[in-house]
Coordinates of C-alpha atoms in Angstrom, one line a residue:
M1 CA -17.6 -1.3 -13.0
V2 CA -19.3 -3.3 -10.4
Q3 CA -18.6 -1.9 -6.8
I4 CA -19.2 -3.9 -3.5
W5 CA -18.9 -2.1 -0.1
Y6 CA -19.2 -3.8 3.3
N7 CA -22.5 -3.4 4.7
K8 CA -23.4 -1.2 8.0
T9 CA -22.5 -4.1 10.3
H10 CA -19.0 -4.1 8.6
K11 CA -18.9 -7.9 9.3
T12 CA -20.0 -9.6 6.2
P13 CA -19.9 -8.6 2.6
K14 CA -23.2 -8.1 0.8
K15 CA -24.5 -11.4 -0.4
T16 CA -24.0 -11.0 -4.0
L17 CA -23.1 -13.7 -6.7
L18 CA -19.8 -11.7 -7.6
N19 CA -18.9 -11.5 -4.0
A20 CA -19.1 -15.0 -3.3
V21 CA -17.2 -16.1 -6.4
I22 CA -14.6 -13.6 -5.4
R23 CA -14.4 -15.1 -1.9
T24 CA -14.1 -18.6 -3.4
A25 CA -11.2 -17.8 -5.6
R26 CA -9.6 -15.8 -3.0
N27 CA -9.8 -19.0 -0.6
Q28 CA -8.0 -21.0 -3.3
G29 CA -5.1 -18.0 -3.3
K30 CA -6.4 -16.5 -6.8
L31 CA -8.6 -13.7 -8.0
M32 CA -10.1 -13.0 -11.4
K33 CA -9.5 -9.3 -12.2
N34 CA -10.6 -8.3 -15.7
N35 CA -10.7 -11.7 -17.1
E36 CA -7.2 -12.5 -15.9
L37 CA -6.5 -15.0 -13.1
V38 CA -4.3 -13.6 -10.4
D39 CA -2.2 -15.7 -8.0
I40 CA -2.3 -13.4 -4.9
K41 CA 0.6 -15.4 -3.3
K42 CA 2.8 -13.9 -5.9
K43 CA 1.2 -10.6 -6.2
R44 CA 3.8 -8.9 -3.9
R45 CA 6.2 -8.7 -6.9
L46 CA 5.3 -5.1 -6.9
S47 CA 3.5 -3.2 -3.9
I48 CA 2.7 0.4 -3.0
A49 CA 4.1 1.4 0.2
P50 CA 1.8 2.3 3.1
M51 CA 2.0 6.2 3.3
L52 CA 0.5 8.2 6.1
D53 CA -2.3 10.5 4.8
W54 CA -1.9 9.1 1.3
T55 CA -2.7 5.5 0.8
D56 CA -6.4 5.9 1.9
R57 CA -9.3 4.0 0.4
H58 CA -9.8 6.8 -2.5
F59 CA -6.0 6.5 -3.7
R60 CA -6.2 2.8 -3.6
Y61 CA -9.4 2.7 -5.7
L62 CA -7.2 4.9 -8.1
A63 CA -4.1 2.6 -8.1
R64 CA -6.4 -0.3 -8.7
Q65 CA -7.8 1.1 -11.8
I66 CA -4.3 1.6 -13.2
S67 CA -2.7 -1.7 -12.2
R68 CA -4.7 -5.0 -11.5
H69 CA -1.8 -7.0 -10.2
T70 CA 0.0 -4.6 -7.6
W71 CA -0.3 -5.2 -4.0
L72 CA -1.8 -2.4 -2.3
Y73 CA -1.2 -1.3 1.4
T74 CA -3.3 0.9 3.7
E75 CA -1.5 3.7 5.6
M76 CA -0.3 2.7 9.0
I77 CA -3.3 2.3 11.5
N78 CA -2.8 2.3 15.2
A79 CA -3.9 -1.0 16.9
G80 CA -5.8 1.1 19.7
A81 CA -7.8 3.1 17.3
I82 CA -9.1 0.1 15.8
I83 CA -9.9 -1.5 19.2
H84 CA -11.4 1.5 20.8
G85 CA -12.6 3.5 17.8
D86 CA -15.0 2.9 14.9
P87 CA -13.7 0.0 13.2
A88 CA -15.6 0.9 10.0
R89 CA -13.7 4.2 9.8
F90 CA -10.5 2.7 9.4
L91 CA -10.9 -0.9 8.0
A92 CA -13.8 -0.3 5.4
Y93 CA -12.5 -0.5 1.8
N94 CA -13.7 -1.2 -1.8
E95 CA -13.9 -4.7 -2.8
S96 CA -12.0 -4.1 -6.1
E97 CA -9.0 -3.3 -4.1
H98 CA -8.0 -7.0 -3.2
P99 CA -5.2 -8.0 -2.9
I100 CA -5.1 -5.6 0.1
A101 CA -3.0 -5.5 3.0
L102 CA -3.4 -3.6 6.3
Q103 CA -0.4 -2.2 8.2
L104 CA -0.7 -2.0 12.1
G105 CA 1.2 0.1 14.3
G106 CA 1.7 -0.9 18.1
S107 CA 3.9 -2.6 20.3
D108 CA 1.6 -4.4 23.0
P109 CA 1.2 -7.9 21.8
A110 CA -2.4 -8.2 23.3
Q111 CA -3.7 -5.0 21.6
L112 CA -2.1 -5.9 18.3
A113 CA -3.9 -9.4 18.8
Q114 CA -7.2 -7.6 19.1
A115 CA -6.6 -5.5 16.4
A116 CA -5.7 -8.2 14.1
K117 CA -8.4 -10.2 14.9
K118 CA -11.0 -7.2 14.0
V119 CA -9.0 -6.6 10.7
A120 CA -9.2 -10.4 9.7
Q121 CA -12.9 -10.1 9.9
Y122 CA -12.8 -7.6 7.1
Q123 CA -11.0 -10.1 5.0
Y124 CA -7.9 -8.4 4.4
D125 CA -5.4 -10.5 2.6
E126 CA -2.5 -9.6 4.7
I127 CA -1.8 -7.7 8.0
N128 CA 1.6 -6.1 8.3
L129 CA 3.5 -4.8 11.4
N130 CA 5.3 -1.5 11.2
C131 CA 8.6 -1.5 12.5
G132 CA 10.1 0.9 10.4
C133 CA 8.4 4.4 10.9
P134 CA 10.7 6.9 12.6
S135 CA 8.4 9.8 13.6
P136 CA 8.5 11.2 17.2
R137 CA 4.9 10.5 17.5
V138 CA 5.3 7.0 16.7
Q139 CA 8.5 7.1 18.9
K140 CA 6.4 8.1 21.9
G141 CA 4.2 5.3 21.5
A142 CA 7.2 2.9 21.6
F143 CA 6.6 1.2 18.3
G144 CA 7.6 1.6 14.6
A145 CA 11.4 1.6 14.2
C146 CA 12.4 1.7 17.7
L147 CA 10.7 -1.7 17.9
M148 CA 14.1 -3.1 16.0
N149 CA 15.8 -2.6 19.4
D150 CA 13.6 -5.3 21.0
V151 CA 13.5 -8.3 18.5
G152 CA 11.9 -10.4 21.3
L153 CA 9.1 -8.0 21.6
V154 CA 8.4 -8.1 17.8
A155 CA 8.5 -11.6 18.0
D156 CA 5.7 -11.7 20.7
C157 CA 3.8 -9.0 18.6
L158 CA 3.8 -11.2 15.5
N159 CA 3.0 -14.3 17.2
A160 CA 0.1 -12.8 18.9
M161 CA -1.3 -11.2 15.6
Q162 CA -1.0 -14.8 13.8
Q163 CA -2.5 -16.7 16.6
A164 CA -5.5 -13.9 16.7
A165 CA -5.7 -14.1 12.9
P166 CA -4.8 -17.8 11.8
D167 CA -6.0 -17.5 8.2
C168 CA -4.5 -14.2 7.5
E169 CA -0.7 -13.8 6.4
I170 CA 1.1 -11.6 9.0
T171 CA 4.3 -9.8 7.6
V172 CA 6.6 -7.1 8.8
K173 CA 8.2 -3.9 7.4
H174 CA 11.3 -2.7 8.8
R175 CA 14.6 -0.7 8.4
I176 CA 18.1 -2.2 8.1
G177 CA 19.0 -0.7 11.4
V178 CA 18.4 2.1 13.9
D179 CA 20.6 5.2 14.6
K180 CA 24.3 4.2 14.2
Q181 CA 23.8 0.6 13.7
T182 CA 25.4 0.3 10.4
E183 CA 26.5 -3.1 10.2
Y184 CA 24.9 -5.8 8.1
R185 CA 24.6 -8.1 11.0
I186 CA 22.3 -5.8 12.9
V187 CA 19.6 -6.5 10.1
R188 CA 20.4 -10.2 9.4
D189 CA 20.2 -11.0 13.2
F190 CA 17.0 -9.1 13.5
V191 CA 15.6 -11.3 10.4
G192 CA 17.0 -14.5 11.5
T193 CA 15.7 -14.3 14.9
L194 CA 12.1 -13.6 13.6
R195 CA 12.3 -16.5 11.2
E196 CA 13.3 -18.8 14.1
K197 CA 10.8 -17.6 16.4
T198 CA 7.8 -16.6 14.5
P199 CA 5.8 -18.1 11.5
V200 CA 6.4 -14.9 9.4
R201 CA 7.9 -15.5 6.1
T202 CA 7.6 -12.1 4.1
Y203 CA 9.9 -9.5 5.1
I204 CA 9.5 -5.8 3.6
V205 CA 12.9 -3.9 4.1
H206 CA 13.4 -0.2 3.9
A207 CA 17.1 -0.2 2.7
R208 CA 18.0 2.8 5.0
N209 CA 18.6 3.1 8.7
A210 CA 16.0 5.1 10.7
W211 CA 17.6 7.8 12.7
L212 CA 15.3 8.5 15.7
D213 CA 17.5 11.1 17.1
G214 CA 18.1 14.3 15.0
L215 CA 16.3 13.9 11.7
S216 CA 12.7 14.4 11.0
P217 CA 10.6 11.8 9.2
K218 CA 11.1 13.6 5.9
E219 CA 14.7 13.7 6.5
N220 CA 14.7 10.1 7.4
R221 CA 13.4 9.2 3.8
D222 CA 16.3 10.8 2.1
I223 CA 19.6 11.6 4.4
P224 CA 20.5 8.0 5.8
P225 CA 22.2 6.3 2.8
L226 CA 20.7 3.4 0.9
K227 CA 22.1 0.1 1.0
Y228 CA 20.5 -2.1 -1.2
H229 CA 23.2 -4.7 -1.1
Y230 CA 22.1 -5.4 2.6
V231 CA 18.5 -6.3 1.2
Y232 CA 20.2 -8.4 -1.7
Q233 CA 22.3 -10.2 1.0
L234 CA 19.3 -11.0 3.1
K235 CA 17.6 -13.0 0.2
Q236 CA 21.0 -14.9 -0.1
D237 CA 21.2 -15.7 3.6
F238 CA 17.6 -16.5 3.7
P239 CA 16.5 -18.0 0.6
D240 CA 13.4 -19.5 2.0
L241 CA 12.1 -16.0 2.9
E242 CA 10.2 -13.6 0.8
I243 CA 12.2 -10.5 0.7
I244 CA 10.7 -7.3 -0.6
I245 CA 12.9 -4.1 -1.1
N246 CA 11.8 -0.6 -0.5
G247 CA 13.3 2.8 -0.6
G248 CA 14.1 5.4 -3.3
I249 CA 13.1 3.4 -6.3
K250 CA 11.8 5.6 -9.0
T251 CA 11.9 3.8 -12.4
N252 CA 10.8 0.7 -14.1
A253 CA 14.5 0.1 -14.9
E254 CA 15.3 0.2 -11.2
I255 CA 12.4 -2.1 -10.6
A256 CA 13.6 -4.7 -13.0
E257 CA 17.2 -4.5 -11.5
H258 CA 16.1 -5.0 -8.1
L259 CA 13.9 -8.0 -9.1
R260 CA 17.2 -9.8 -10.3
H261 CA 18.0 -10.1 -6.4
V262 CA 15.0 -10.1 -4.4
D263 CA 11.2 -11.2 -4.5
G264 CA 9.4 -8.0 -4.9
V265 CA 9.7 -4.3 -5.0
M266 CA 7.8 -1.8 -2.9
I267 CA 7.3 1.8 -4.4
G268 CA 6.3 4.6 -2.1
R269 CA 6.4 8.5 -3.2
E270 CA 7.0 7.9 -7.0
A271 CA 3.8 5.9 -7.5
Y272 CA 1.9 8.6 -5.6
H273 CA 3.4 11.7 -7.4
N274 CA 3.7 10.0 -10.7
T275 CA 0.8 7.6 -10.5
M276 CA 0.7 6.5 -14.1
I277 CA 4.0 4.8 -13.7
M278 CA 1.9 2.0 -12.6
R279 CA 0.1 1.7 -16.1
D280 CA 3.2 -0.4 -17.5
W281 CA 3.5 -2.7 -14.5
D282 CA 1.3 -5.3 -15.5
R283 CA 2.7 -5.9 -18.9
L284 CA 6.3 -5.5 -17.8
F285 CA 6.3 -7.6 -14.4
Y286 CA 3.2 -9.8 -14.5
D287 CA 3.1 -10.7 -18.4
S288 CA -0.4 -9.4 -18.7
R289 CA -2.0 -9.3 -22.0
Q290 CA -4.7 -7.1 -21.0
P291 CA -4.6 -3.6 -22.6
E292 CA -3.2 -0.7 -20.4
I293 CA -5.9 1.7 -19.3
S294 CA -6.2 5.0 -21.3
Y295 CA -6.4 8.4 -19.9
P296 CA -10.2 8.8 -21.1
E297 CA -11.2 5.5 -19.6
L298 CA -9.4 6.4 -16.3
I299 CA -11.0 9.6 -16.1
Q300 CA -14.4 8.2 -16.6
R301 CA -14.1 5.6 -13.9
L302 CA -12.9 8.4 -11.5
Y303 CA -15.8 10.5 -12.3
A304 CA -18.2 7.6 -11.7
Y305 CA -16.5 6.8 -8.5
A306 CA -16.8 10.2 -7.4
Q307 CA -20.3 10.6 -8.1
T308 CA -21.1 7.2 -6.2
Q309 CA -19.0 8.4 -3.3
L310 CA -20.6 11.9 -3.0
A311 CA -24.1 10.5 -3.3
A312 CA -23.5 7.9 -0.5
G313 CA -23.6 10.7 2.1
R314 CA -20.7 9.3 4.3
G315 CA -19.3 12.7 4.8
T316 CA -16.8 12.4 1.7
I317 CA -16.1 15.5 -0.3
L318 CA -14.7 15.9 -3.6
R319 CA -11.3 17.2 -2.2
H320 CA -11.0 13.8 -0.3
M321 CA -10.5 12.2 -3.7
A322 CA -9.2 14.9 -6.0
R323 CA -6.2 15.3 -3.8
H324 CA -4.8 12.1 -4.8
Y325 CA -5.3 12.8 -8.6
L326 CA -2.9 15.6 -9.1
G327 CA -0.1 13.5 -10.0
L328 CA -2.0 11.8 -12.8
M329 CA -1.0 14.1 -15.8
H330 CA 2.6 14.3 -14.7
G331 CA 4.5 14.8 -17.9
L332 CA 1.7 15.8 -20.1
H333 CA 0.9 19.0 -21.7
G334 CA -2.1 20.6 -19.4
A335 CA -0.7 18.9 -16.1
R336 CA -0.4 22.5 -14.6
A337 CA -4.0 23.3 -15.3
W338 CA -5.2 19.9 -14.2
R339 CA -3.4 20.3 -11.0
Q340 CA -4.7 23.9 -10.5
M341 CA -8.3 23.1 -11.1
L342 CA -8.3 20.1 -8.8
S343 CA -6.4 21.8 -6.0
D344 CA -8.6 25.2 -6.2
A345 CA -10.5 25.6 -3.0
E346 CA -13.4 27.5 -4.5
L347 CA -13.9 25.1 -7.4
L348 CA -13.7 22.1 -4.8
K349 CA -16.3 23.9 -2.6
A350 CA -19.0 23.2 -5.1
N351 CA -18.5 19.4 -4.6
R352 CA -19.2 18.5 -8.1
A353 CA -17.7 15.4 -9.6
E354 CA -17.7 16.9 -13.0
L355 CA -15.0 19.1 -12.0
I356 CA -12.9 16.0 -12.9
L357 CA -14.2 15.9 -16.4
E358 CA -13.7 19.6 -16.7
A359 CA -10.0 19.5 -15.7
W360 CA -9.4 16.6 -18.1
A361 CA -10.9 18.7 -21.0
E362 CA -8.1 21.3 -20.2
V363 CA -5.5 18.7 -20.6
E364 CA -7.1 17.3 -23.9
K365 CA -6.5 20.7 -25.3
G366 CA -2.8 20.2 -25.2
L367 CA -2.6 16.5 -26.3

């Protein structure tokens, strides 16, 4: 498998024929992946949610090996970190991850514009504004879900981002309300105002309220009731918008049902803890005729990837990658041995990519 990494300047990709072909196809709104033409404008039929500390480049590489068509999102990155820190640390990715979206956190239009401009230089396919995170740390920075209380500011942020990155699609991810705002009109008016005042046409809607006072971020993922019908109604009220539903979705049957009402489905924790659920997605939801990846082939790819990462000398260690692999064997005999070996501090300390093969060998004994 060919891997292309952004060079040390992190401004232009390496000059390879393959990279030129990929860029030309992307400019036409399409990509060629494993001999299949992918229309990235329809790619968000399924997507993996941005999850802090989880959807880093190593997990995204894993996800791309399993599904060629699912849209991938980075974890939320603070706009200030991109502006004042090392952009390469936050923005570098593997070329195979396309189509890929970066989620920004922030509430200052000027800062978000600066960050969006830098992100666009890395040729991300989408920049998403976080208006849904309920964590205290995010609230302290006056962004995330609390932005839903100031739709005018959100509009200013989105417009500033779009102006700074005119060739990159700008989207927004939000909740259906904040705290005790339980009426449908809250989210309807939020989306309607942004539709009128911004060029944003894609809305990713977590179908729960964000309770900013009294619930932890973990509790905010489970306790506020899911109201999928609010998201369905948004699609009916705004048929010209791309409406993507998120929150508590765990099975392919549930995905199929949601797609009867909205344009796309975003999956979060289930895709992380039960990663191979993605293996059926290309066939079920994109009419793919390519064979689904087998466990042995996936293990060989992860082994080769780990070897490359460890040899690159960028400070990456095996634990950075292996922690994302623990859910791969969900439901298989030998899954426990797999998890134990890839989370064993002593075994990981040696930093040997071969540990992946050895853990797989334990699983194979039970197949």
